[in-house]
mmCIF file of C-alpha atoms in Angstrom:
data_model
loop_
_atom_site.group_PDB
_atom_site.id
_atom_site.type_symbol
_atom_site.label_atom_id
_atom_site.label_comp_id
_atom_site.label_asym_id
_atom_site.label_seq_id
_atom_site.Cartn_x
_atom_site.Cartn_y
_atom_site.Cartn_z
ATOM 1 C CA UNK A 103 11.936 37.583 49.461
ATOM 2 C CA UNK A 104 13.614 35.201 52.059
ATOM 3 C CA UNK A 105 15.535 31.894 50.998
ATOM 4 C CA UNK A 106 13.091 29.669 52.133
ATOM 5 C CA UNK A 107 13.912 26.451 51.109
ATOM 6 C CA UNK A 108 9.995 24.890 50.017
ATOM 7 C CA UNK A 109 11.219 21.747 47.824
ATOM 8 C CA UNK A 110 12.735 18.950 49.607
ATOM 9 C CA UNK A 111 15.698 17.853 47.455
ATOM 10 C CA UNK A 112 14.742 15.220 43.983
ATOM 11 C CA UNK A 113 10.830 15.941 44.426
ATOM 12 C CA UNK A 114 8.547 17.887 42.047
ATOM 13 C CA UNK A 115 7.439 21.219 43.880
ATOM 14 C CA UNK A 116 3.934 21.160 44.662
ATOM 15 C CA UNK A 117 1.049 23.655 45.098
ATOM 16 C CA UNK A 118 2.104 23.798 48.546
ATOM 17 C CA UNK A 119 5.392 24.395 47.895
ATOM 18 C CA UNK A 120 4.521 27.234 45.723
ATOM 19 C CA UNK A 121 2.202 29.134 48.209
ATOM 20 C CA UNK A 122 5.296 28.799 51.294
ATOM 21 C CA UNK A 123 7.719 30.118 48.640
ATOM 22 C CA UNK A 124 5.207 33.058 47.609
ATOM 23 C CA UNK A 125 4.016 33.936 51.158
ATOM 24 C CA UNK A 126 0.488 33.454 50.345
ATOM 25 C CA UNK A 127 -1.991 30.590 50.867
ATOM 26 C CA UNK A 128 -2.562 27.290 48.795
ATOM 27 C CA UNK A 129 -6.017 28.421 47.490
ATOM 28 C CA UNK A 130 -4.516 32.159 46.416
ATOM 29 C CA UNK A 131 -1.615 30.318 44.494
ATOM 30 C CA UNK A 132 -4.331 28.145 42.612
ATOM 31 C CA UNK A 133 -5.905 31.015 41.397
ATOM 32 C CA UNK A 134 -2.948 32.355 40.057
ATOM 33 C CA UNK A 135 -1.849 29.571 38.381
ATOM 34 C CA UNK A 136 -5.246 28.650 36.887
ATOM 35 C CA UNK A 137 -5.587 32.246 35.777
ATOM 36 C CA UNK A 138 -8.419 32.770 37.590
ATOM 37 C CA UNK A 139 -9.850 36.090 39.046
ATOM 38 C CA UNK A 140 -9.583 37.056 42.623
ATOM 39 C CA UNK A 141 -5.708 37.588 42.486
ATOM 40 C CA UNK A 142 -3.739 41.170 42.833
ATOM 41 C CA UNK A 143 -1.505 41.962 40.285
ATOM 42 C CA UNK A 144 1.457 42.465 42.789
ATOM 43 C CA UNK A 145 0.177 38.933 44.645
ATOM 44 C CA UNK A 146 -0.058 37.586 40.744
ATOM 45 C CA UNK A 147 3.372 38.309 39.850
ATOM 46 C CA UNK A 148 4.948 37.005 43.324
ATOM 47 C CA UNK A 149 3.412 34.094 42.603
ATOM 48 C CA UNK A 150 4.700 33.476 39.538
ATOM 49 C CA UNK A 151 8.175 34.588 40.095
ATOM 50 C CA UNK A 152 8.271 31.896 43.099
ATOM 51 C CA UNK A 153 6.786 29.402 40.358
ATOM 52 C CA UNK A 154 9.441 30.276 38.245
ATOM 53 C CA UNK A 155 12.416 30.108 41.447
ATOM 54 C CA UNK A 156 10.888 26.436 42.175
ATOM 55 C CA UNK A 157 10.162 25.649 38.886
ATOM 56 C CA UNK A 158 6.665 24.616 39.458
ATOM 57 C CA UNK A 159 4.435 23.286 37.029
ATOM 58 C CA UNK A 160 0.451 22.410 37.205
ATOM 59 C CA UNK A 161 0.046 18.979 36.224
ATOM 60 C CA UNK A 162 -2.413 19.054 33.652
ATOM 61 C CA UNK A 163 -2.973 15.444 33.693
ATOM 62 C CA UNK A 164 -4.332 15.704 37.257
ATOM 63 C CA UNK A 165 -6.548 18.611 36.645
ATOM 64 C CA UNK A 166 -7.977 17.014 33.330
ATOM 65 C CA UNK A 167 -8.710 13.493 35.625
ATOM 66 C CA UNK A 168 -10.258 15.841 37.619
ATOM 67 C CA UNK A 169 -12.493 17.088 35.419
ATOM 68 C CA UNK A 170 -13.417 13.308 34.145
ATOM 69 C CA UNK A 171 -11.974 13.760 30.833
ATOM 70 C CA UNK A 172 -8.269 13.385 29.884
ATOM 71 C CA UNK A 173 -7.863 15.195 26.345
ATOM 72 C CA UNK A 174 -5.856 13.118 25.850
ATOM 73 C CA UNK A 175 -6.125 10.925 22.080
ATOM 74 C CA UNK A 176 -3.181 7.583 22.004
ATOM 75 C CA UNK A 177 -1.090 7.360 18.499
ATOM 76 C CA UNK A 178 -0.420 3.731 17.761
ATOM 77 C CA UNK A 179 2.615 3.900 15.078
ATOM 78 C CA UNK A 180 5.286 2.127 13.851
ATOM 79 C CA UNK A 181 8.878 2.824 15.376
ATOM 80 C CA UNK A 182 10.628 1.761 12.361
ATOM 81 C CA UNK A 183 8.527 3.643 10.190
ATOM 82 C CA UNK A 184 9.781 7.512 8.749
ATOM 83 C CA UNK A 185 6.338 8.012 7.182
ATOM 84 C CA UNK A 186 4.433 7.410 10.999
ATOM 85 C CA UNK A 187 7.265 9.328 12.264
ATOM 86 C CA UNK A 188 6.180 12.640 9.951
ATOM 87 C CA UNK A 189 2.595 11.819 10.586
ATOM 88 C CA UNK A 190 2.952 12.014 14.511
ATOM 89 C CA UNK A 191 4.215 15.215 14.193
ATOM 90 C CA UNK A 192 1.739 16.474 12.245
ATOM 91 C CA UNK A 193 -0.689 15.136 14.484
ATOM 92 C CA UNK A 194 1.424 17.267 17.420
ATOM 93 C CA UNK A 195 1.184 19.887 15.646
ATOM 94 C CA UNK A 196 -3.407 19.452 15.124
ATOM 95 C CA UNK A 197 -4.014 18.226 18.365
ATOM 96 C CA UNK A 198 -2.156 20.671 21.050
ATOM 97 C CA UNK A 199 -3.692 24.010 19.798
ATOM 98 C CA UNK A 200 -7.204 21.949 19.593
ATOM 99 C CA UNK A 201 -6.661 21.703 23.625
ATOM 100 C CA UNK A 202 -5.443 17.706 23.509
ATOM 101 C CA UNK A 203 -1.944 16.009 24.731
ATOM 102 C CA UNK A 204 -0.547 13.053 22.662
ATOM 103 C CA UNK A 205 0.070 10.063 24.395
ATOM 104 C CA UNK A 206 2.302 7.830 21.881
ATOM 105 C CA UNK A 207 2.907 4.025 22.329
ATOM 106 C CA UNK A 208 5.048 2.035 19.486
ATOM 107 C CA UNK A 209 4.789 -1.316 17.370
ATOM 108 C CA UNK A 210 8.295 -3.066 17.353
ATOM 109 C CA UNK A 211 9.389 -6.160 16.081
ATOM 110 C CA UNK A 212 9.084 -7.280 19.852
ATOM 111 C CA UNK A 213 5.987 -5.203 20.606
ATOM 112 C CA UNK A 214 3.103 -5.714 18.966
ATOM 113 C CA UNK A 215 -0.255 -3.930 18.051
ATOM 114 C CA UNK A 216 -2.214 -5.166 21.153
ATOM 115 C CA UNK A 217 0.130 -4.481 23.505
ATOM 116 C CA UNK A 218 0.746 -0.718 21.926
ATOM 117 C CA UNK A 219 -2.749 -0.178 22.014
ATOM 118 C CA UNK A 220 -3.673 -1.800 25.640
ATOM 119 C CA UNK A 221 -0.848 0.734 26.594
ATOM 120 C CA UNK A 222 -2.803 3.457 25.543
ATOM 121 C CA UNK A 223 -5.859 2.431 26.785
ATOM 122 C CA UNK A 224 -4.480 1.996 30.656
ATOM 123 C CA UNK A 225 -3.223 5.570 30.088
ATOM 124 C CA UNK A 226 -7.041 6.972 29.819
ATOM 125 C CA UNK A 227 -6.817 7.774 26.880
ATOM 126 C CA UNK A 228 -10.131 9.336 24.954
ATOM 127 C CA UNK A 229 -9.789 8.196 21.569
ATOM 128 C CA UNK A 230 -7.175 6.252 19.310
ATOM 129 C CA UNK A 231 -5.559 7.029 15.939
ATOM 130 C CA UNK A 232 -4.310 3.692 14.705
ATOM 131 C CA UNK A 233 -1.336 4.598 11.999
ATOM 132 C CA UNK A 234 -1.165 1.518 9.762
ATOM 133 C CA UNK A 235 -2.829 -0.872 11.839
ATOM 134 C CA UNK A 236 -2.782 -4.787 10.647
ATOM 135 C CA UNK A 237 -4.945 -5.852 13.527
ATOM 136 C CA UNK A 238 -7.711 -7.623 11.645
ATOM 137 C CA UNK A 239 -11.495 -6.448 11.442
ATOM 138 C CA UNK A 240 -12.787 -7.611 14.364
ATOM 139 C CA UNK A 241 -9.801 -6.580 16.745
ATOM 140 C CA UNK A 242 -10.815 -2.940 15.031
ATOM 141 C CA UNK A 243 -14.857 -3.382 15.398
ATOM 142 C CA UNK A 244 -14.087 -4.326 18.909
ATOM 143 C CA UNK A 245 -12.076 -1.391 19.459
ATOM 144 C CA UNK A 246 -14.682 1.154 18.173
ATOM 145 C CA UNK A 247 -16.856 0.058 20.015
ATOM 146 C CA UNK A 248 -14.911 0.635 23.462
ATOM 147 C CA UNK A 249 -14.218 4.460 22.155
ATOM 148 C CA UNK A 250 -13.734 6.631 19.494
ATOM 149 C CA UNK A 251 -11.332 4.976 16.616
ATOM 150 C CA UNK A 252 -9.500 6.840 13.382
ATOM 151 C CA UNK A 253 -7.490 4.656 11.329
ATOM 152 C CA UNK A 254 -4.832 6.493 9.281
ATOM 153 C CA UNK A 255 -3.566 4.676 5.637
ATOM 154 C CA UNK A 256 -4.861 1.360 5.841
ATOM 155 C CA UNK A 257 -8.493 1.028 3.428
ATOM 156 C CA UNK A 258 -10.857 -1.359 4.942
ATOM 157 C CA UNK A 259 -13.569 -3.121 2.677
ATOM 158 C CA UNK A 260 -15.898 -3.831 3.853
ATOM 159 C CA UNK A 261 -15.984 -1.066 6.289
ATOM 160 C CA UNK A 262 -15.779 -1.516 9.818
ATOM 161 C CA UNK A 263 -18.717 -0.548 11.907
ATOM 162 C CA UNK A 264 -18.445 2.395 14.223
ATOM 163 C CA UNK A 265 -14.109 3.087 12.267
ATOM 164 C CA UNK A 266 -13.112 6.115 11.211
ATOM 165 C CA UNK A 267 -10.625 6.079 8.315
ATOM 166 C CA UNK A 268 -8.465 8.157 6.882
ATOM 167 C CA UNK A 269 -6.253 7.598 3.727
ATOM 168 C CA UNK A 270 -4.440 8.228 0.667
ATOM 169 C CA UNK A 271 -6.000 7.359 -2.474
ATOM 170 C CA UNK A 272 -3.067 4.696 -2.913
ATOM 171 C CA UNK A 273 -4.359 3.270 -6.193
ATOM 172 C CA UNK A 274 -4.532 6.207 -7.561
ATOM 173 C CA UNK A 275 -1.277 6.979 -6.424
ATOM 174 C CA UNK A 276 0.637 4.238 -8.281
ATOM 175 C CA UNK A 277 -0.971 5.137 -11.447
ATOM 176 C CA UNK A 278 0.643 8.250 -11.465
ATOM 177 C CA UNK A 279 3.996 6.756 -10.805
ATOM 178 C CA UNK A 280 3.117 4.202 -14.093
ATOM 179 C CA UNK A 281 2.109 7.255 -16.040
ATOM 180 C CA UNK A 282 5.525 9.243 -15.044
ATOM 181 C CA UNK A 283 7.214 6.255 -16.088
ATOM 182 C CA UNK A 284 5.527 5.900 -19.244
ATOM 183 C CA UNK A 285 6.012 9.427 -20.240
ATOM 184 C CA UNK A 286 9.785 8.957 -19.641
ATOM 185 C CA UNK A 287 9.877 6.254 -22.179
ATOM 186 C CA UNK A 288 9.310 3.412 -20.230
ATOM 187 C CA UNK A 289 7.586 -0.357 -20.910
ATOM 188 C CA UNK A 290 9.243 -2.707 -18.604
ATOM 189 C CA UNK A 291 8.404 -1.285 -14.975
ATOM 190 C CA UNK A 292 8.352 -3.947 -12.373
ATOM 191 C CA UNK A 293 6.422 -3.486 -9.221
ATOM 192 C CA UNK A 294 8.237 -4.770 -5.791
ATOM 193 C CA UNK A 295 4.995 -4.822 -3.508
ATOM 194 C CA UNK A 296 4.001 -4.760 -0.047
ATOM 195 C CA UNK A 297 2.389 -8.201 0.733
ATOM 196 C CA UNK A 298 -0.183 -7.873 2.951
ATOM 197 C CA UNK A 299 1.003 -4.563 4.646
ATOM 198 C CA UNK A 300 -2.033 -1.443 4.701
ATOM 199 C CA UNK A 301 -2.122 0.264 1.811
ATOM 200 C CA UNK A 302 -0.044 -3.049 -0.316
ATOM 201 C CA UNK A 303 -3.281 -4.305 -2.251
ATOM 202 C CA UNK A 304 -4.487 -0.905 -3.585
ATOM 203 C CA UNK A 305 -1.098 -0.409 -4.892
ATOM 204 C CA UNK A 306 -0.954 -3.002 -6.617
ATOM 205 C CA UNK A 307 -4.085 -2.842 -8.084
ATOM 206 C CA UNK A 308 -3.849 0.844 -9.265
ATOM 207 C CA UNK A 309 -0.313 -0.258 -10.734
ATOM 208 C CA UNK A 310 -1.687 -3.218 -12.509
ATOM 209 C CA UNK A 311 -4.736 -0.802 -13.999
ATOM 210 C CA UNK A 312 -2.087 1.703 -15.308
ATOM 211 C CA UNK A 313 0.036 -0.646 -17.244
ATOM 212 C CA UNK A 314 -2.727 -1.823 -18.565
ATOM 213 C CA UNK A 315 -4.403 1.146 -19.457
ATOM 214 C CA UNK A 316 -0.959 1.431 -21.557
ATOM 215 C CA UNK A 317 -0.959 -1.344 -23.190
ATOM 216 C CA UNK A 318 1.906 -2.843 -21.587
ATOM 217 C CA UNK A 319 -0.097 -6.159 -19.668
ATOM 218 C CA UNK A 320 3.115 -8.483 -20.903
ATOM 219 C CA UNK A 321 5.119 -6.413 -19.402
ATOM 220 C CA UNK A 322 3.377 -6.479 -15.896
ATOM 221 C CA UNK A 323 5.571 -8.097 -13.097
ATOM 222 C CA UNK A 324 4.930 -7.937 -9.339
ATOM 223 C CA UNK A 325 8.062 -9.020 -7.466
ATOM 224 C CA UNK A 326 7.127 -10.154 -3.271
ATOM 225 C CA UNK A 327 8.489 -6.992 -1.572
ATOM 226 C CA UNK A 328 7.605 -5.787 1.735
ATOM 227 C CA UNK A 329 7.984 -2.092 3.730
ATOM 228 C CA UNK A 330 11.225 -3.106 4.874
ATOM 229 C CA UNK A 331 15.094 -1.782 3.359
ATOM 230 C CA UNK A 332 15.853 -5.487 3.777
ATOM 231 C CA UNK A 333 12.846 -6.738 2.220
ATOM 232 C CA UNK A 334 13.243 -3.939 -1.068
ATOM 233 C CA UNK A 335 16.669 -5.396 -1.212
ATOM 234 C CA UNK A 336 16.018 -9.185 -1.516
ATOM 235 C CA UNK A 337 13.474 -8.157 -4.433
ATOM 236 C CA UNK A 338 16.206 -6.372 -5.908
ATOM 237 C CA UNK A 339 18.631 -8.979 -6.279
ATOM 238 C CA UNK A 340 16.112 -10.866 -8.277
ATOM 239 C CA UNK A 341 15.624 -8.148 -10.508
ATOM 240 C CA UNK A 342 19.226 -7.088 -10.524
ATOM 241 C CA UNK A 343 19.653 -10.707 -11.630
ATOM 242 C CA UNK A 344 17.260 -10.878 -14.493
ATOM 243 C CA UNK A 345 17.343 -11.145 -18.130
ATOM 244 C CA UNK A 346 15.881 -8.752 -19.400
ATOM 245 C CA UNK A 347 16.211 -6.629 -16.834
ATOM 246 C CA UNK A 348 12.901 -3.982 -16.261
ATOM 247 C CA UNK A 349 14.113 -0.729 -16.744
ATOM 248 C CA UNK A 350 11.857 0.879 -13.830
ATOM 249 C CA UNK A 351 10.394 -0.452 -10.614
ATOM 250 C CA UNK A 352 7.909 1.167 -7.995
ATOM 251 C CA UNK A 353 8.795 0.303 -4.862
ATOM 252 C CA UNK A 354 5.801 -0.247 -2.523
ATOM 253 C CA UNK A 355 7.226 2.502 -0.390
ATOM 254 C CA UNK A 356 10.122 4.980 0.511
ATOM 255 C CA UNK A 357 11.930 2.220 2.888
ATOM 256 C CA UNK A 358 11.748 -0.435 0.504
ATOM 257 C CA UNK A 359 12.736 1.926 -2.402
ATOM 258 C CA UNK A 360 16.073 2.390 -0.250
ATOM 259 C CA UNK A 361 17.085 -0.828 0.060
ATOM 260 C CA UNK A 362 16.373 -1.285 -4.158
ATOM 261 C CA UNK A 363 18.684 1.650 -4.612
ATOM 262 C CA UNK A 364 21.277 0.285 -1.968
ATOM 263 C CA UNK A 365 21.125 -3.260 -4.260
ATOM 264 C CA UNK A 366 21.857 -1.236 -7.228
ATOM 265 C CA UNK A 367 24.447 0.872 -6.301
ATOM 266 C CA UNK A 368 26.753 -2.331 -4.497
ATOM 267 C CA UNK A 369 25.875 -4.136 -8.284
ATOM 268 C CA UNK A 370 26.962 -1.195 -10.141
ATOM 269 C CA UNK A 371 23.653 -0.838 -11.995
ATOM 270 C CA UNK A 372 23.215 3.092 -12.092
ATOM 271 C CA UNK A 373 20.513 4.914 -11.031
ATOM 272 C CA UNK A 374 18.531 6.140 -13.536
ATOM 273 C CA UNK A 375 21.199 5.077 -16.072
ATOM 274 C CA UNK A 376 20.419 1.959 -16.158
ATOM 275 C CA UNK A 377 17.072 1.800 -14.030
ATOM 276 C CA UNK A 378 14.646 4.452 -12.537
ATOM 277 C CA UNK A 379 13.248 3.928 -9.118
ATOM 278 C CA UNK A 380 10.065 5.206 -7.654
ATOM 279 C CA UNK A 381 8.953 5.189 -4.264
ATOM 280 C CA UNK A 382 5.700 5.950 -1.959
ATOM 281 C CA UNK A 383 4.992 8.609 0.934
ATOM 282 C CA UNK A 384 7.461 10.963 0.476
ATOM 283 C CA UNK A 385 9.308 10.955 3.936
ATOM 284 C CA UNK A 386 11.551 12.513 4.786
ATOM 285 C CA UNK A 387 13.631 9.285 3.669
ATOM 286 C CA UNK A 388 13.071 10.274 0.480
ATOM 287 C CA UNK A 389 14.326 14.191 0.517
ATOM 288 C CA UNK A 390 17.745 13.275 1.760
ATOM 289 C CA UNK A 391 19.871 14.637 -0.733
ATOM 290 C CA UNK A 392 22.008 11.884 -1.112
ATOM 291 C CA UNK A 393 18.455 9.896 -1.956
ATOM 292 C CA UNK A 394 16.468 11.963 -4.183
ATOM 293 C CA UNK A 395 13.855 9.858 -4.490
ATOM 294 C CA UNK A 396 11.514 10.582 -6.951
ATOM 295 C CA UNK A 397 8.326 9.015 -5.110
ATOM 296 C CA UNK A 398 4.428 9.461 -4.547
ATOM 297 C CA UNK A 399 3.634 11.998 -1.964
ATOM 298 C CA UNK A 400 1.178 11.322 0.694
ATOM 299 C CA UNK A 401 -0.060 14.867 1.615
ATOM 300 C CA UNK A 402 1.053 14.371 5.428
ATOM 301 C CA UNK A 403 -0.207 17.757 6.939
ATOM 302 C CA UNK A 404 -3.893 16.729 5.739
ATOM 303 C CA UNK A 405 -3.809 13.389 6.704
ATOM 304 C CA UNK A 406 -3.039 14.342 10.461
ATOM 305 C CA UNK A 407 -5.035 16.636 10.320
ATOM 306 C CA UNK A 408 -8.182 15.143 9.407
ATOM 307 C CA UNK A 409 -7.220 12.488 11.751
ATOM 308 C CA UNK A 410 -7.070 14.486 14.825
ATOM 309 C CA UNK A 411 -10.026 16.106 13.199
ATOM 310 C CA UNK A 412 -12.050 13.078 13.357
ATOM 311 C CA UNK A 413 -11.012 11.940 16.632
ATOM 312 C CA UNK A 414 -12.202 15.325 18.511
ATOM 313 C CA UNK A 415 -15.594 15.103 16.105
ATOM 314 C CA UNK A 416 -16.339 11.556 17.713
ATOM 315 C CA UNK A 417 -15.599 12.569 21.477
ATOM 316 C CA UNK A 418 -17.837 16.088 20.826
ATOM 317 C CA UNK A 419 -20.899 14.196 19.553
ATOM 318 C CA UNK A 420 -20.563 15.519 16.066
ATOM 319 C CA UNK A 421 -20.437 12.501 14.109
ATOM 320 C CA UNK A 422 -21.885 9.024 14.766
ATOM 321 C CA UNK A 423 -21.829 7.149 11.828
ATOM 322 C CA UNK A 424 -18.872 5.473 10.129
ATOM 323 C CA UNK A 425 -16.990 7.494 7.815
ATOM 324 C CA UNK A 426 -13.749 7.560 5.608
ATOM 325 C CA UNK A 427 -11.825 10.694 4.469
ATOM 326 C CA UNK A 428 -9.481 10.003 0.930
ATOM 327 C CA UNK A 429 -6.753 12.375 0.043
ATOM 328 C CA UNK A 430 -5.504 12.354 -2.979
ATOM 329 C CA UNK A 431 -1.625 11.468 -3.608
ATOM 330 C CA UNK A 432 0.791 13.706 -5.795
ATOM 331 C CA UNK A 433 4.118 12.424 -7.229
ATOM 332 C CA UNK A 434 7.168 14.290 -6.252
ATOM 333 C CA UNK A 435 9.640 14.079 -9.152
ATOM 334 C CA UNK A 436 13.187 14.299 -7.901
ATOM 335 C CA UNK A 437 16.822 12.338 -9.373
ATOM 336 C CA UNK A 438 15.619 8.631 -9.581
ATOM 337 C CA UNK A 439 14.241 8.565 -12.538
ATOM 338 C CA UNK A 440 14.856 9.684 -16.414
ATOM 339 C CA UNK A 441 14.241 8.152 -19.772
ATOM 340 C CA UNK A 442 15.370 4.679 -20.244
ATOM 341 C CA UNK A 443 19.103 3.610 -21.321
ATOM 342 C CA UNK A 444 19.370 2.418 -25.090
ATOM 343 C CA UNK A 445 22.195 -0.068 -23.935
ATOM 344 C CA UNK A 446 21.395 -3.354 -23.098
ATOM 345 C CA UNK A 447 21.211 -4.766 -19.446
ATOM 346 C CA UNK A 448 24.340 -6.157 -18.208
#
């Protein structure tokens, strides 16, 4: 085949590029590259290979707009966050084999949720998945009913008309980190908590309900936290600095565990020497080895899942009414915790 040059330099080849390039004409080279019938093998394969020589690609975007719909669902999520960061690719890895393209726009500390989301929506997009949103209720109602809404790990009471939600049982969840800690020997376990972040009040609840279930209620202490390493730190110079000291905490999550175990380490309190740690998601954080968190798993691949799951349900007409999907937590025990130190805090 002649060197025809068919792409003018720094310009995306287009459909008419790739029929000069392949001798044939624009209709014949949209066949091809829709897969359609009506093509020769030998014309097929020309085609291609001058695809290939150009590096042509169809833009799916246009032929979805084309088509009025835009497969396309918007990911709100938290940039700072390794927990959104593991759900977004689990939500990848649902969405593109289910036929839809991800269109991801992020919360920062100078970008916030309205912003993200009006992003999304001037993109087309078809539906949202909210990770973690704090919008309040009526942002949300307002929002579902403008198009199909999933929120991912935030529980809403009461719920929100027209929402779907998806979450981790997170009560449940900090029970089992209690219980660990019990069974290790434990009585003073302090809980550093999330304020008013998705997910914080449950948390606190289900930890409250398992020391009590213990029969350690004088031992119960909630310390201000926050999902921050900054904010796990601050609440771990108070407890660094108190007398007694509890000989556990549960973090409200991964993030905030690091910053406890970053406190305790410059202090020289060991960890779990001295003090156990527990944290909550089980990021990837968490499974660095020179972590080892032991920490409550959310089960990731099944949240994203059912999220995309939900999302694609709404936009095919198979479910109107408002629903919410819990999946149940499991604690991943790893080298932050062990039975408490006889010695006395120092």
């Amino acid at each position: 085949m002649p060197a025809t040059p068919a792409v003018p330099d720094g310009k995306r080849p287009t459909l008419a590029d790739l029929a000069t390039r392949a001798g044939v004409s624009t209709a014949l080279a949209s066949i091809v590259m829709r897969g359609a019938k009506g093509a020769s093998a030998a014309t097929r394969e020309r085609v291609l290979e001058a695809a290939r020589e150009i590096g042509y690609r169809p833009d799916a975007r246009a032929r979805l707009l084309r088509s009025h719909r835009s497969h396309l669902l918007g990911v709100q999520f938290g940039l700072q966050h390794p927990f959104h960061a593991d759900l977004v690719e689990g939500i990848y890895a649902t969405a593109e084999p289910a036929g839809y393209q991800i269109a991801l726009s992020a919360v920062t500390a100078e970008r916030g949720e309205q912003r993200a989301v009006e992003t999304l929506l001037d993109d087309r997009c078809e539906a949202l998945i909210l990770l973690g949103p704090q919008a309040p209720a009526s942002r949300l109602t307002e929002l579902a009913g403008q198009l199909p809404v999933v929120s991912v790990a935030r529980h809403l009471r009461p719920p929100v008309p027209g929402l779907e939600v998806v979450r981790t049982a997170d009560d449940k969840g900090a029970r089992q980190a209690v219980d660990h800690l019990v069974a290790l020997g434990h009585r003073a376990i302090a809980h550093i908590d999330g304020g008013k972040a998705p997910g914080a009040a449950d948390r606190r609840r289900g930890y409250r309900t398992a020391m009590s279930r213990h029969g350690l209620t004088e031992h119960i202490r909630v310390v201000p936290g926050g999902l921050t390493e900054a904010e796990g730190a601050e609440a771990a110079q108070v407890l660094a600095a108190s007398r007694p000291r509890p000989t556990a905490v549960l973090a409200f999550n991964d993030r905030c565990a690091t910053g406890v175990l970053d406190v305790f380490l410059r202090s020289g309190i060991p960890v779990p020497g001295a003090i156990s740690v527990v944290g909550f998601d089980d990021s990837h954080l968490a499974r660095l080895a020179h972590i080892d968190l032991t920490t409550v798993g959310q089960d990731i691949p099944r949240l994203a899942h059912l999220a995309v799951d939900r999302a694609i349900a709404r936009l095919d007409g198979r479910d109107t009414g408002t629903g919410e999907q819990v999946v149940a937590p499991h604690l991943v025990v790893r080298g932050t915790t062990a039975p408490p130190s006889t010695a006395p805090a120092t």
